[in-house]
Coordinates of C-alpha atoms in Angstrom, one line a residue:
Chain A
X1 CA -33.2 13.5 -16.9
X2 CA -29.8 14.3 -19.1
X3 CA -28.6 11.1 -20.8
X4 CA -24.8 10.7 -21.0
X5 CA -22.8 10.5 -17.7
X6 CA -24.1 13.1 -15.1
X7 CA -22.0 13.8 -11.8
X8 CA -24.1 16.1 -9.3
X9 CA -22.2 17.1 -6.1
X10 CA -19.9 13.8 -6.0
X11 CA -17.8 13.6 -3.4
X12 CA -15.3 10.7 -2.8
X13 CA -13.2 9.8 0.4
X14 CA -10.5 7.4 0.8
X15 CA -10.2 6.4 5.0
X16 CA -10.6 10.2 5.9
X17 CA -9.1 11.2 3.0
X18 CA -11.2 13.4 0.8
X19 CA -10.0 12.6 -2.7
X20 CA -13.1 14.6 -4.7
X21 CA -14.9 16.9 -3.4
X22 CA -18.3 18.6 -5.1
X23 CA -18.0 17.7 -8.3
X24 CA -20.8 18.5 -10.9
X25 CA -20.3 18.0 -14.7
X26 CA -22.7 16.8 -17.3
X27 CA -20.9 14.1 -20.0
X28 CA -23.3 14.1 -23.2
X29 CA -23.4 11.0 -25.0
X30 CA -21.1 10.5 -27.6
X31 CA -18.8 13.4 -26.5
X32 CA -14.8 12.9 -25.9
X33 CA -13.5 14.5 -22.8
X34 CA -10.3 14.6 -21.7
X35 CA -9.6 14.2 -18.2
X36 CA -6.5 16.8 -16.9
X37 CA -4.9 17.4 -13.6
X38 CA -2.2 17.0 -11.4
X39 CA -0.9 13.5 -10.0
X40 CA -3.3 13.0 -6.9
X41 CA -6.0 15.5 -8.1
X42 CA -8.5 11.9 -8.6
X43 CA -8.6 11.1 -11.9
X44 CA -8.7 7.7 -11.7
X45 CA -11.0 7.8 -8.9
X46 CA -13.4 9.7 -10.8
X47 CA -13.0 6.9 -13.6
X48 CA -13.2 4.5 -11.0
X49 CA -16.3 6.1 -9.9
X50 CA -18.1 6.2 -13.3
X51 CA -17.1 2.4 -13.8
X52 CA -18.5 1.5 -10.5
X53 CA -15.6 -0.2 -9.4
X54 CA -15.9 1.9 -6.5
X55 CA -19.0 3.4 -4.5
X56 CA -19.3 7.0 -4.6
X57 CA -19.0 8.7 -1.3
X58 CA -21.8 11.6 -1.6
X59 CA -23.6 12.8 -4.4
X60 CA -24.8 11.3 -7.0
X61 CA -23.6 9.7 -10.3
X62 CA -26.1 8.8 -13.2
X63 CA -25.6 7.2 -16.8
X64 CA -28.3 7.6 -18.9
X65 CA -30.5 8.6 -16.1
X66 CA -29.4 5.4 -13.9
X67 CA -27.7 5.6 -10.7
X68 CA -24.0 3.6 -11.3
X69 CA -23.8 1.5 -8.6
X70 CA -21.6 -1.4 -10.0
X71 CA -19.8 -2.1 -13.1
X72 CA -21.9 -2.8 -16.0
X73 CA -21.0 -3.9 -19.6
X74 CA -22.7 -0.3 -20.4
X75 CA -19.2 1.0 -19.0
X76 CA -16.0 -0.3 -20.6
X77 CA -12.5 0.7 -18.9
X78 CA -9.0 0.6 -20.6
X79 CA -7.0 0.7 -17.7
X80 CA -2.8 2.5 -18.1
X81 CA -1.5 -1.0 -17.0
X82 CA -2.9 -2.9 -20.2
X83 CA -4.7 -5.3 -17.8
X84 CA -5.3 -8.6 -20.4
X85 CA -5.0 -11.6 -18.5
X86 CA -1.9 -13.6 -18.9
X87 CA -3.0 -16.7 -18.9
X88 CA -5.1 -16.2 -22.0
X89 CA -4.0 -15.5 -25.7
X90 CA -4.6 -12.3 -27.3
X91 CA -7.5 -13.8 -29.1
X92 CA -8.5 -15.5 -25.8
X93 CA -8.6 -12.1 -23.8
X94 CA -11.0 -10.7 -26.9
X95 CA -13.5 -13.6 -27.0
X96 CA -13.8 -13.3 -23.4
X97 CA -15.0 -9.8 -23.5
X98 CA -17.1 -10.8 -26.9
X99 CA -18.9 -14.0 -24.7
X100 CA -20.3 -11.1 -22.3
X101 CA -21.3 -8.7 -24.7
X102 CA -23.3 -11.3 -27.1
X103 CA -23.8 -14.3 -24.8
X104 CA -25.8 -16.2 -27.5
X105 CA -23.4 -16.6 -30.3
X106 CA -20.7 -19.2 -30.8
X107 CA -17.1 -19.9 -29.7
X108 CA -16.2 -20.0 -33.2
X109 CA -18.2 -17.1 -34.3
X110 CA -16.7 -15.1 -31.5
X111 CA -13.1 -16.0 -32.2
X112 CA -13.6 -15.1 -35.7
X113 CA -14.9 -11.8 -34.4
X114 CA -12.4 -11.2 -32.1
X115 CA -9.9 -12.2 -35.2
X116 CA -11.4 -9.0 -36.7
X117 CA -10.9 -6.5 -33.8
X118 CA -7.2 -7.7 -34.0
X119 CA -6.7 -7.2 -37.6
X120 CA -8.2 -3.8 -36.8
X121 CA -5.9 -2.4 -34.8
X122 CA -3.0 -4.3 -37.0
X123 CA -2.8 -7.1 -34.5
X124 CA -3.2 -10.0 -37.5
X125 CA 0.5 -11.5 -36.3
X126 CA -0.3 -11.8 -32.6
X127 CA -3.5 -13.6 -32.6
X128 CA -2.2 -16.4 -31.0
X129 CA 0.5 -15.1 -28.8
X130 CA -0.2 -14.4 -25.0
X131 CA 0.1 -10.9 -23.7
X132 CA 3.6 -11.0 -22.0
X133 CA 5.3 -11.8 -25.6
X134 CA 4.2 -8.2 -27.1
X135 CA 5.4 -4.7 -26.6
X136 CA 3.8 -2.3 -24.6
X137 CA 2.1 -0.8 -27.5
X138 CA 0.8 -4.2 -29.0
X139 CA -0.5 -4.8 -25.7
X140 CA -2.3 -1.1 -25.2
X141 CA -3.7 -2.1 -29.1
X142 CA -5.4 -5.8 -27.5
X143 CA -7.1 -3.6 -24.7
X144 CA -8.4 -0.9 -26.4
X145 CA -9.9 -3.7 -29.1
X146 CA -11.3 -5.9 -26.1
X147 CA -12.7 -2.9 -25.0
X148 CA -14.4 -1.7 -28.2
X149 CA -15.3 -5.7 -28.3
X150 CA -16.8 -5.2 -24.7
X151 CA -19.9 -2.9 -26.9
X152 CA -19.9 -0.3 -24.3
X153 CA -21.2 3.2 -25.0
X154 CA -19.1 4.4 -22.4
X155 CA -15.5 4.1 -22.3
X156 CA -13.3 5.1 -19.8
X157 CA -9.6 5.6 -20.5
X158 CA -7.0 5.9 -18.1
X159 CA -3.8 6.9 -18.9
X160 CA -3.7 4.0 -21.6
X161 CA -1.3 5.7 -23.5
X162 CA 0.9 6.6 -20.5
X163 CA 3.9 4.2 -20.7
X164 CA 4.5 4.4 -24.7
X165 CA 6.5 6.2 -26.8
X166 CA 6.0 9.1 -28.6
X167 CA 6.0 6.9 -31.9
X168 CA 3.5 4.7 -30.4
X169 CA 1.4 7.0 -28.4
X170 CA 0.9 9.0 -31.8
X171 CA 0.1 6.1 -33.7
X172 CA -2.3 4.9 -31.1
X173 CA -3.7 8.3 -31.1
X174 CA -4.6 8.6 -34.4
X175 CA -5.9 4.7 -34.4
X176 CA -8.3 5.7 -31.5
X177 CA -9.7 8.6 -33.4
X178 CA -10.3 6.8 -36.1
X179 CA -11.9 4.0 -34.4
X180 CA -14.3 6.6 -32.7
X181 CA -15.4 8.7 -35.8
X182 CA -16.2 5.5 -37.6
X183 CA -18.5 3.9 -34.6
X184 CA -22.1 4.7 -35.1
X185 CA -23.4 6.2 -32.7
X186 CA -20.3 7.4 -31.2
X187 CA -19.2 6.1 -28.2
X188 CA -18.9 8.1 -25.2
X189 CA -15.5 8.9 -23.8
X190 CA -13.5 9.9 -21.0
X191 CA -9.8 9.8 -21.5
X192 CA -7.4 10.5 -18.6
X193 CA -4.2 11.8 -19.2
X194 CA -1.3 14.0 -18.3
X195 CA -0.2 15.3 -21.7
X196 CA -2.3 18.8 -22.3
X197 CA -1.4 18.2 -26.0
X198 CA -3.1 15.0 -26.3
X199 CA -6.3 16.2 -24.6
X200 CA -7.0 18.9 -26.5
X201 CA -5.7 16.9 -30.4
X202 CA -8.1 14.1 -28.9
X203 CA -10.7 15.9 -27.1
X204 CA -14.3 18.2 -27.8
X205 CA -13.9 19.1 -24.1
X206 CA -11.1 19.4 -21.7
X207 CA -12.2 18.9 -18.0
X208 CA -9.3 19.7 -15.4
X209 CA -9.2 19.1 -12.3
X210 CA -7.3 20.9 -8.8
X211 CA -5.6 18.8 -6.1
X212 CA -5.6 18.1 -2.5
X213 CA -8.9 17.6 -2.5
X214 CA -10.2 16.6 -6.7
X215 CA -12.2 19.5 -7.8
X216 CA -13.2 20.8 -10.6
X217 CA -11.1 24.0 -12.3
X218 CA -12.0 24.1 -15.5
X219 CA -14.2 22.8 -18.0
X220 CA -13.1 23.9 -21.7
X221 CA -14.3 23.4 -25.0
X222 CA -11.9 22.1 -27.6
X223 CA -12.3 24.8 -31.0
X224 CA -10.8 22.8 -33.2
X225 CA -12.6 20.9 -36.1
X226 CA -12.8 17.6 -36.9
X227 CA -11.3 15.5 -38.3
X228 CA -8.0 16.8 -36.6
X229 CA -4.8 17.1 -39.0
X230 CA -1.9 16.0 -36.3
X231 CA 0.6 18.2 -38.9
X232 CA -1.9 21.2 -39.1
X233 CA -2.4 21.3 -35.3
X234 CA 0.8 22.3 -34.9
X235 CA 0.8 25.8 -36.2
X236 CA -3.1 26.2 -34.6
X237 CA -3.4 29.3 -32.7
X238 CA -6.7 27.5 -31.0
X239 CA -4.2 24.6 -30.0
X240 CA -1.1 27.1 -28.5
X241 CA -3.3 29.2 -27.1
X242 CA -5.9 26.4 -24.8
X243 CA -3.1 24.9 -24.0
X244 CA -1.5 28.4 -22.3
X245 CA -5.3 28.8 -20.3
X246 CA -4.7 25.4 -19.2
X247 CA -1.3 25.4 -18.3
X248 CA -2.0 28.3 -16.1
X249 CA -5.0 27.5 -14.9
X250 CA -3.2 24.1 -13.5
X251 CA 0.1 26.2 -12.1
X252 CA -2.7 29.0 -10.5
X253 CA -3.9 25.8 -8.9
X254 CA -0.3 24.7 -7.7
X255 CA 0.2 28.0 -6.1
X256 CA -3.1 28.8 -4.8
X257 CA -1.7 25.0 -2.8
X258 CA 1.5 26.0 -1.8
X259 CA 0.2 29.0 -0.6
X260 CA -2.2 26.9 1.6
X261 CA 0.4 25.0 2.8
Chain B
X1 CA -11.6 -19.9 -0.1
X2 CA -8.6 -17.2 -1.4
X3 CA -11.5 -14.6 -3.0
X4 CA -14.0 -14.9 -0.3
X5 CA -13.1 -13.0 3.3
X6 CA -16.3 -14.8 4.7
X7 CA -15.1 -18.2 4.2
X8 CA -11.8 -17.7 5.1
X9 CA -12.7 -16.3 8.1
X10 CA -14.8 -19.7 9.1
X11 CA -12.0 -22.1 7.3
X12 CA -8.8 -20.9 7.9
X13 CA -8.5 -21.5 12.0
X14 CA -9.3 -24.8 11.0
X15 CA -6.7 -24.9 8.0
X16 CA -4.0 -23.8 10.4
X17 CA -4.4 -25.8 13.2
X18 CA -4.9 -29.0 11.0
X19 CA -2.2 -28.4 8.1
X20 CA 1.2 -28.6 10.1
X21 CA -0.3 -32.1 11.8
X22 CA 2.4 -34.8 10.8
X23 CA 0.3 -37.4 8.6
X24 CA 1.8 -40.1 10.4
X25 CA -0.9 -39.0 13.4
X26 CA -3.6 -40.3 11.3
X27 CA -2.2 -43.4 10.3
X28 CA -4.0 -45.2 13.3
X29 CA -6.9 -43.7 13.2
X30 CA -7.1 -44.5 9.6
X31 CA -6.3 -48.1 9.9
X32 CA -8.7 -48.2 13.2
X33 CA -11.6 -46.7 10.7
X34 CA -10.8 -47.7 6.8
X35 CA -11.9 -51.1 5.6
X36 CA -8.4 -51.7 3.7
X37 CA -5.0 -51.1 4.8
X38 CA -4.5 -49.8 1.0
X39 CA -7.3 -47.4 1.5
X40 CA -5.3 -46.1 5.1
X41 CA -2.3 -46.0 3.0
X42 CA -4.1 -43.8 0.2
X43 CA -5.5 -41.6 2.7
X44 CA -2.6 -40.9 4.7
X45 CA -0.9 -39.9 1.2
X46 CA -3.6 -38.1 0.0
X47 CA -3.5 -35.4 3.6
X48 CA -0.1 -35.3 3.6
X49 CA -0.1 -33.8 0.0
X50 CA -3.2 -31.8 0.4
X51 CA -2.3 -29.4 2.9
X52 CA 0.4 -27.8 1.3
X53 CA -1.3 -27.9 -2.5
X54 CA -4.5 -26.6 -0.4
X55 CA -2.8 -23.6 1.0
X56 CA -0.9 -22.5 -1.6
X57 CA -4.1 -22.5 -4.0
X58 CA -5.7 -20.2 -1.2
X59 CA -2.4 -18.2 -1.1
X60 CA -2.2 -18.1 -5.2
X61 CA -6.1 -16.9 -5.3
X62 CA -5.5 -14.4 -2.3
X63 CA -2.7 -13.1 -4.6
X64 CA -4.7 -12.3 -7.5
X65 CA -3.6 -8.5 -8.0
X66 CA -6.6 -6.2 -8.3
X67 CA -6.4 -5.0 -11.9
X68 CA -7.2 -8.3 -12.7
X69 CA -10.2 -8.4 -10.2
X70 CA -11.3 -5.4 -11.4
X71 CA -10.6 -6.2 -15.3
X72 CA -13.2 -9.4 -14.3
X73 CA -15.1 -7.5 -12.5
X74 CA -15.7 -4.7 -16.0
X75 CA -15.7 -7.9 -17.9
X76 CA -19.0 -9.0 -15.9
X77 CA -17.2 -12.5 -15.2
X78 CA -19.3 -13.5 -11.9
X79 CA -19.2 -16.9 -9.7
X80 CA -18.0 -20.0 -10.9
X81 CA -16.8 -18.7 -14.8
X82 CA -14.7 -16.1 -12.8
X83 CA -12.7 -18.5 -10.3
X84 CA -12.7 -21.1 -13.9
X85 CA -11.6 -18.4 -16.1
X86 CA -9.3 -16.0 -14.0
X87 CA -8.9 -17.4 -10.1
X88 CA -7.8 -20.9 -10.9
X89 CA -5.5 -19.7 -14.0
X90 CA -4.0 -17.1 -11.8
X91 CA -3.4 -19.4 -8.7
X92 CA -2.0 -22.2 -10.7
X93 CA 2.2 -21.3 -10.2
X94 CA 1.2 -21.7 -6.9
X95 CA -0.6 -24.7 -6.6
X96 CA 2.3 -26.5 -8.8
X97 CA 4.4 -25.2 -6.2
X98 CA 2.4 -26.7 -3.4
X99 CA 2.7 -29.8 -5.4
X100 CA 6.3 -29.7 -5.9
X101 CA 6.5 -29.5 -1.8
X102 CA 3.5 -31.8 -0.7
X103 CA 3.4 -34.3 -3.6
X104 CA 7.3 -35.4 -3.2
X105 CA 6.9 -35.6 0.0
X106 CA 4.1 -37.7 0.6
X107 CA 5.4 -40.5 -2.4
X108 CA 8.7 -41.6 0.5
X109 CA 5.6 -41.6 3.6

């Protein structure tokens, strides 16, 4: 029984619509994968999957040995549309996912906790302001802290950096890295994204999926050490040259398509 | 009623056929049946306004986009703490707008 996130032979349809089809991969704990493929190739399905926010069609999905078959607070999700609830201030939206994740504690403790996260990710001016008064990337900052507030081992990331600036998304970058190579133990993650050269200066593992139906192309190991220099990546032969196999193996994929077609 | 297909399914015939009723139909029925003419009178006030506040908050809940059932739903919020802490918040433009028709309305019956 392999702990970590397990997919054997998942398969996932939407009406008749086969969105992923015979996946197997084995997540160990306290790896970060990055997610890769084409728009429609079911990367947020598989997410969606491992979250349990949907059932999986065939196969079967284990985390830490345990079938998913719902969402659980084992499995925390920062979704690309920085989902915080409105109606409820920053601090609010962090408290929230504190009250879950130690239900005997109180209000005040947990505000003052969640008071933390926010200073964390440099949030200390927007404690009391509700979500639709900050920018995107203050926003995508409050997620990924309720998420880490949530305690979950697992975290699944989709596209959270999607909608930011290059600025931004950097920053963030760097503050997510951080945030993981301090946790003990490290959290598990799965981080979707488009952007090859954020998957491989974020990731051990690049996992990339084909389209029409999801399936799995490649499954790559990140040679690069940590922790990562963003300046010294740039001139890494490792870096230019995984992300010239995984270009192509994503254009093969296009083309072996079209060619279908 | 607005998160649950199973009760809408049983209530909302009934919410249809008895929301566009004209609350002056009840007024003898509720002077026939209620001790006090000032308890018809509240009565008659009080179904004219709830209609309208009633269907909106079903309309408002029904609404509810699904990131936010989903963020509830990784947030563990379950039964009555998730229509307290992320229904009734999200359905509350609409009810105020179900006020601002019904309430109004009823105050000149």
């Amino acid at each position: 029984m392999g702990l970590g996130l397990k997919l054997e032979g998942v398969s996932f349809a939407y009406d008749a619509t086969p969105v992923l089809q015979d996946i197997h991969v084995h997540i160990p704990e306290g790896q970060f994968v990055s997610l890769l493929g084409a728009s429609g190739s079911g990367k947020t399905t598989l997410l969606r999957l491992a979250a349990g926010l949907d059932p999986v069609g065939s196969g079967c999905l284990t985390w830490n040995g345990a079938p998913v078959v719902g969402p659980s607070l084992e499995r925390g999700v920062v979704f690309q549309d920085y989902a915080l609830f409105p109606w409820l201030s920053v601090v609010d939206n962090i408290e929230i996912a504190i009250a879950k994740a130690k239900p005997g504690i109180r209000k005040a403790e947990r505000l003052s906790e969640a008071r933390g996260y926010l200073r964390q990710f440099g949030l200390a001016a927007a404690i009391g302001k509700y979500p639709g008064e900050l920018s995107g990337g203050m926003r995508q900052r409050a997620a990924i802290a309720r998420a880490l507030a949530l305690g979950s081992p697992l975290l699944l990331m989709d596209e959270p950096f999607g909608a930011l600036d290059p600025v931004n998304r950097a920053r963030l970058q760097d503050l997510l890295l951080a945030a993981w190579e301090l946790a003990t133990p490290r959290k598990t993650i799965i981080f979707v994204t488009h952007d090859v050269d954020e998957a491989i200066y974020l990731g051990d593992r690049l996992i990339v999926l084909g389209s029409s139906p999801g399936r799995l192309i490649a499954d790559l190991p990140v040679p690069l050490a940590r922790p990562r220099e963003r300046c010294s990546l740039l001139d890494s032969h490792s870096l230019h040259a995984l992300r010239e196999q995984v270009a192509a193996t994503l254009v093969q994929d296009t083309l072996q398509r079209l060619r279908a077609a | 009623m607005g998160t649950s297909a199973r009760l809408q399914r049983i209530f909302l015939p009934f919410a249809k056929v008895a929301g566009p009723v004209p609350p002056t139909v009840y007024i003898p029925y509720a002077i026939a049946i209620l001790p006090t003419f000032r308890l018809s009178a509240i009565f008659v006030v009080f179904i004219g306004a709830f209609w309208p506040i009633f269907q909106n908050a079903v309309a408002g809940a029904h609404a509810l986009e699904q990131r936010y059932r989903d963020n509830a739903r990784i947030l563990g919020l379950q039964g009555f703490e998730y229509q307290r802490r992320v229904v009734f918040p999200a359905a509350l433009p609409h009810i105020f707008t179900g006020m601002a028709v019904g309430l109004p309305s009823r105050s000149s019956c």
